Amino acid sequence: MNIVVLVKQVPDSGTERQLDSSDNTVARASADNVINEMDEYAIEEALTVKESQGGEVTVLTVGPDGATDAIRKALSMGADKAVHVSDEAIHGSCAVQTSAVIAAALSQLEYDLVICGAESTDGRVSVMPALLSERLGIPHLSGARKLTVDGSTLKVERQTDGGFWALEAQTPAIVSTWDTINEPRYPSFKGIMAAKKKPVETKSLADLGVDAGTVGLATATSQVLDFAGRPPKGEGVKVTDEGDGAEKLVGFLASQKLV
Amino acid sequence: MPVQRLVPTQEAADLLELTRELAREELAPRVAQAEAEEQFPREVFRTLGKAGLLGLPYAEELGGGGQPYEVYLQVLEEIAAVWASVGVGVSVHGLSCFGLATAGTREQQERWLPEMLGGELLGAYCLSEPHAGSDPAAMRTKAVRDGDAYVITGEKAWTTHGGQADFYKVMVRTSEHRSRGISCFLVPGDAAGLSADPAERKMGLTGSTTALMRFEGVRVDADRRLGAEGEGLPIALSGLDAGRLGIAAVAVGLAQGALDDALAYAKERETFGVPIIDHQGLAFLLADMAAGTETARAMTLHAARLKDAGLPYSRQASIAKLVATDNAMKVTTDAVQVLGGYGYTRDFPVERYMREAKVMQIFEGTNQIQRLVVSRALAKGVPAQTAVLA
């Protein structure tokens, strides 16, 4: 089974992240960039499927030159090869435009299964797998907490607030994963050394046959018009125990969907 | 404060990133409890072994990572910045493989080294004895030849991983000649007659087991002798310089960890309406901690680069060990000062760092021994040398 995993290099969500004041896009050049955390679960799932089913795992990313860090991480975890779509014209693209680029790149690859994280921590639009499903005309099994592969049949437990939905589809298909699906492996030093020798193909928009005028900030379907810093932390809720403290606490936690 | 590093390759940079990830995810959540409960974290060593971090400075054809000491020591430093006991353990394990990797026959290496460098097996080494620490040639533990085996009898003190290790690199006396009467053996941890006393009750590094090992007629096959009979002391001594660099790196890491904690606290804690880092008295204390730690790192890596270039580095290794461990003692003491009363409590890790630093001035050659090495080199005369990097 040939699997393509979509990965994205994002500013580390554990650090102070910025927007670039010149065009209101995510400030990537100055950020401490890492592989999108959710993507590590997608890579792990792809490697697990490969280990049981055979085949190849290809990593696909769209991003500036620095995105090679995310590619190397995926390859050092065990992916076989990578495709890096890099083109200045893509800067500032919205999710819809980016999905056209990724769909074009996927069309040049042979795949049975596409796996991606359910969201990226920078944009958090969380629509990419659905957009790709539509563009490629393949089923989308979303929000997986469990994936089972049986021949060309995919079964997914789709995580919901109250439990899960059982989804089933035939390959080729796209599966998006939550962080409940597995525990990603660490790379090993051997993996890091092996990654050096794995093929990474860089493609431009021209290589994909995508018209540069259809992507980028100027023609994006959504643009950030303005932004402001995070407001200072509010006072919070004080619970005074009048014999019903526990009830109030549980009520608060439930309202935040924490219990 | 992130450390600024200069490494020779992209894979070294990736390796350091992996090390930081492992330290953050696997070491940091466990360190406080394991140290408080004096529990040896065997599982952590398996994780590091699986990631390939236990054989980094050894050649790839032997099953190692083929990394220069310059890179290996920075990995060690990152580990020790989060957990000194584990940093010491990695250094000791590396050193316990040294005899086999340098003096073992090809057959011996193929038989044992992959599992040792791969981290499946944890190593320890036995050199010191209760009465013979700084003067190893005064050792009394004996190996007597008996057919195709040796029988070892005696005691070895201060064994890091004592009772936990899967194999022990042991220096023993095979004749009465002071220096040429010592031989080196690789003894399996489960050998009959080998036992560990209850672990020493130490001031610090409590997550690392240190014990006296008793050899009561331990029978070891002759093919477990590394190098020729009587050539053990050069094997032990040639490993010491490398071991000193390992401890220097661990001390740099410990100091960096203490500095990071003190700095974070000094930015948050307010007195007289401002963060205490805005008071010059404390700010300068922190500046000195940073200056000492960066200097210790630079010296350690300079010695490592000499070693990597195949140049003599014994004196520089001693200076690095001396400077880095004295600095760790000073920086960890000052970190307690920065945290004030809180620093003196066991609710914060800085008092532990201070206890951990002390032993680094003692083991792997006391700092008095390091001064002896340096002063002897000075007395002998140090030739001027300008080597060119290949």
Tab-separated table of N, CA, C and O in Angstrom, chain A residues 146-188:
chain	number	residue	atom	x	y	z
A	146	LYS	N	-8.746	5.727	15.246
A	146	LYS	CA	-8.258	4.383	14.954
A	146	LYS	C	-8.417	4.092	13.468
A	146	LYS	O	-9.441	4.458	12.882
A	147	LEU	N	-7.417	3.489	12.877
A	147	LEU	CA	-7.486	3.123	11.455
A	147	LEU	C	-7.131	1.645	11.320
A	147	LEU	O	-6.133	1.192	11.861
A	148	THR	N	-7.993	0.919	10.600
A	148	THR	CA	-7.705	-0.487	10.317
A	148	THR	C	-7.701	-0.670	8.806
A	148	THR	O	-8.609	-0.184	8.122
A	149	VAL	N	-6.686	-1.338	8.300
A	149	VAL	CA	-6.589	-1.585	6.862
A	149	VAL	C	-6.760	-3.074	6.612
A	149	VAL	O	-6.059	-3.900	7.199
A	150	ASP	N	-7.726	-3.399	5.749
A	150	ASP	CA	-7.962	-4.793	5.399
A	150	ASP	C	-8.048	-4.861	3.880
A	150	ASP	O	-9.105	-4.570	3.302
A	151	GLY	N	-6.947	-5.218	3.237
A	151	GLY	CA	-6.916	-5.177	1.768
A	151	GLY	C	-7.116	-3.754	1.301
A	151	GLY	O	-6.392	-2.853	1.721
A	152	SER	N	-8.153	-3.546	0.485
A	152	SER	CA	-8.405	-2.177	0.012
A	152	SER	C	-9.512	-1.508	0.824
A	152	SER	O	-10.002	-0.449	0.454
A	153	THR	N	-9.896	-2.154	1.919
A	153	THR	CA	-10.941	-1.568	2.775
A	153	THR	C	-10.316	-0.858	3.964
A	153	THR	O	-9.474	-1.415	4.673
A	154	LEU	N	-10.750	0.389	4.143
A	154	LEU	CA	-10.270	1.171	5.286
A	154	LEU	C	-11.408	1.316	6.287
A	154	LEU	O	-12.526	1.657	5.915
A	155	LYS	N	-11.117	1.058	7.537
A	155	LYS	CA	-12.099	1.286	8.590
A	155	LYS	C	-11.540	2.293	9.577
A	155	LYS	O	-10.399	2.152	10.020
A	156	VAL	N	-12.362	3.269	9.892
A	156	VAL	CA	-11.907	4.337	10.785
A	156	VAL	C	-12.898	4.532	11.919
A	156	VAL	O	-14.109	4.474	11.705
A	157	GLU	N	-12.370	4.697	13.105
A	157	GLU	CA	-13.205	5.178	14.205
A	157	GLU	C	-13.045	6.684	14.245
A	157	GLU	O	-11.956	7.191	14.540
A	158	ARG	N	-14.122	7.384	13.939
A	158	ARG	CA	-14.051	8.844	13.901
A	158	ARG	C	-14.407	9.391	15.270
A	158	ARG	O	-15.521	9.200	15.768
A	159	GLN	N	-13.461	10.072	15.870
A	159	GLN	CA	-13.650	10.551	17.231
A	159	GLN	C	-14.690	11.669	17.295
A	159	GLN	O	-14.654	12.601	16.505
A	160	THR	N	-15.613	11.563	18.226
A	160	THR	CA	-16.573	12.657	18.466
A	160	THR	C	-16.578	12.948	19.961
A	160	THR	O	-15.982	12.219	20.749
A	161	ASP	N	-17.292	14.022	20.343
A	161	ASP	CA	-17.331	14.377	21.761
A	161	ASP	C	-17.939	13.256	22.599
A	161	ASP	O	-17.531	13.026	23.729
A	162	GLY	N	-18.931	12.577	22.035
A	162	GLY	CA	-19.655	11.588	22.836
A	162	GLY	C	-19.193	10.148	22.629
A	162	GLY	O	-19.622	9.248	23.341
A	163	GLY	N	-18.349	9.890	21.645
A	163	GLY	CA	-17.949	8.511	21.364
A	163	GLY	C	-17.242	8.444	20.028
A	163	GLY	O	-16.307	9.211	19.806
A	164	PHE	N	-17.705	7.571	19.139
A	164	PHE	CA	-17.087	7.563	17.803
A	164	PHE	C	-18.079	7.079	16.766
A	164	PHE	O	-19.068	6.414	17.083
A	165	TRP	N	-17.805	7.446	15.516
A	165	TRP	CA	-18.549	6.920	14.382
A	165	TRP	C	-17.677	5.876	13.716
A	165	TRP	O	-16.470	6.045	13.640
A	166	ALA	N	-18.317	4.820	13.230
A	166	ALA	CA	-17.569	3.815	12.472
A	166	ALA	C	-17.682	4.163	10.988
A	166	ALA	O	-18.788	4.226	10.447
A	167	LEU	N	-16.557	4.454	10.355
A	167	LEU	CA	-16.546	4.814	8.934
A	167	LEU	C	-15.835	3.719	8.145
A	167	LEU	O	-14.927	3.075	8.646
A	168	GLU	N	-16.245	3.554	6.901
A	168	GLU	CA	-15.599	2.548	6.056
A	168	GLU	C	-15.536	3.075	4.636
A	168	GLU	O	-16.482	3.705	4.167
A	169	ALA	N	-14.430	2.843	3.964
A	169	ALA	CA	-14.304	3.268	2.567
A	169	ALA	C	-13.284	2.391	1.867
A	169	ALA	O	-12.516	1.685	2.507
A	170	GLN	N	-13.324	2.459	0.540
A	170	GLN	CA	-12.331	1.742	-0.260
A	170	GLN	C	-11.207	2.701	-0.636
A	170	GLN	O	-11.426	3.908	-0.767
A	171	THR	N	-10.011	2.169	-0.804
A	171	THR	CA	-8.914	2.999	-1.302
A	171	THR	C	-9.173	3.291	-2.773
A	171	THR	O	-9.852	2.492	-3.430
A	172	PRO	N	-8.628	4.379	-3.302
A	172	PRO	CA	-7.857	5.404	-2.595
A	172	PRO	C	-8.757	6.318	-1.757
A	172	PRO	O	-9.890	6.591	-2.157
A	173	ALA	N	-8.212	6.772	-0.651
A	173	ALA	CA	-8.981	7.619	0.243
A	173	ALA	C	-8.036	8.487	1.055
A	173	ALA	O	-6.826	8.259	1.060
A	174	ILE	N	-8.627	9.476	1.723
A	174	ILE	CA	-7.817	10.338	2.597
A	174	ILE	C	-8.322	10.212	4.036
A	174	ILE	O	-9.529	10.210	4.275
A	175	VAL	N	-7.383	10.037	4.945
A	175	VAL	CA	-7.714	9.880	6.367
A	175	VAL	C	-7.037	11.008	7.137
A	175	VAL	O	-5.846	11.257	6.953
A	176	SER	N	-7.826	11.702	7.969
A	176	SER	CA	-7.197	12.691	8.854
A	176	SER	C	-7.224	12.165	10.282
A	176	SER	O	-8.182	11.519	10.699
A	177	THR	N	-6.127	12.429	11.009
A	177	THR	CA	-5.950	11.758	12.303
A	177	THR	C	-5.867	12.758	13.460
A	177	THR	O	-5.351	13.868	13.308
A	178	TRP	N	-6.373	12.335	14.617
A	178	TRP	CA	-6.185	13.095	15.854
A	178	TRP	C	-4.992	12.529	16.628
A	178	TRP	O	-4.491	11.440	16.313
A	179	ASP	N	-4.639	13.232	17.688
A	179	ASP	CA	-3.486	12.778	18.483
A	179	ASP	C	-3.827	11.626	19.420
A	179	ASP	O	-3.003	11.201	20.207
A	180	THR	N	-5.064	11.125	19.320
A	180	THR	CA	-5.431	9.958	20.128
A	180	THR	C	-5.137	8.652	19.390
A	180	THR	O	-5.310	7.568	19.945
A	181	ILE	N	-4.702	8.751	18.137
A	181	ILE	CA	-4.637	7.536	17.301
A	181	ILE	C	-3.422	6.660	17.623
A	181	ILE	O	-3.464	5.439	17.448
A	182	ASN	N	-2.343	7.262	18.099
A	182	ASN	CA	-1.129	6.469	18.366
A	182	ASN	C	-0.160	7.289	19.200
A	182	ASN	O	-0.477	8.418	19.598
A	183	GLU	N	0.980	6.737	19.441
A	183	GLU	CA	2.065	7.480	20.114
A	183	GLU	C	3.230	7.521	19.131
A	183	GLU	O	3.855	6.489	18.876
A	184	PRO	N	3.507	8.682	18.540
A	184	PRO	CA	4.555	8.722	17.503
A	184	PRO	C	5.903	8.260	18.033
A	184	PRO	O	6.254	8.548	19.175
A	185	ARG	N	6.620	7.541	17.200
A	185	ARG	CA	7.959	7.076	17.575
A	185	ARG	C	8.935	8.243	17.515
A	185	ARG	O	8.696	9.228	16.823
A	186	TYR	N	10.040	8.106	18.255
A	186	TYR	CA	11.127	9.069	18.095
A	186	TYR	C	11.943	8.632	16.895
A	186	TYR	O	12.046	7.439	16.611
A	187	PRO	N	12.554	9.591	16.220
A	187	PRO	CA	13.547	9.163	15.234
A	187	PRO	C	14.686	8.487	15.990
A	187	PRO	O	14.756	8.594	17.214
A	188	SER	N	15.539	7.777	15.294
A	188	SER	CA	16.752	7.278	15.931
A	188	SER	C	17.910	7.905	15.180
A	188	SER	O	17.728	8.450	14.087
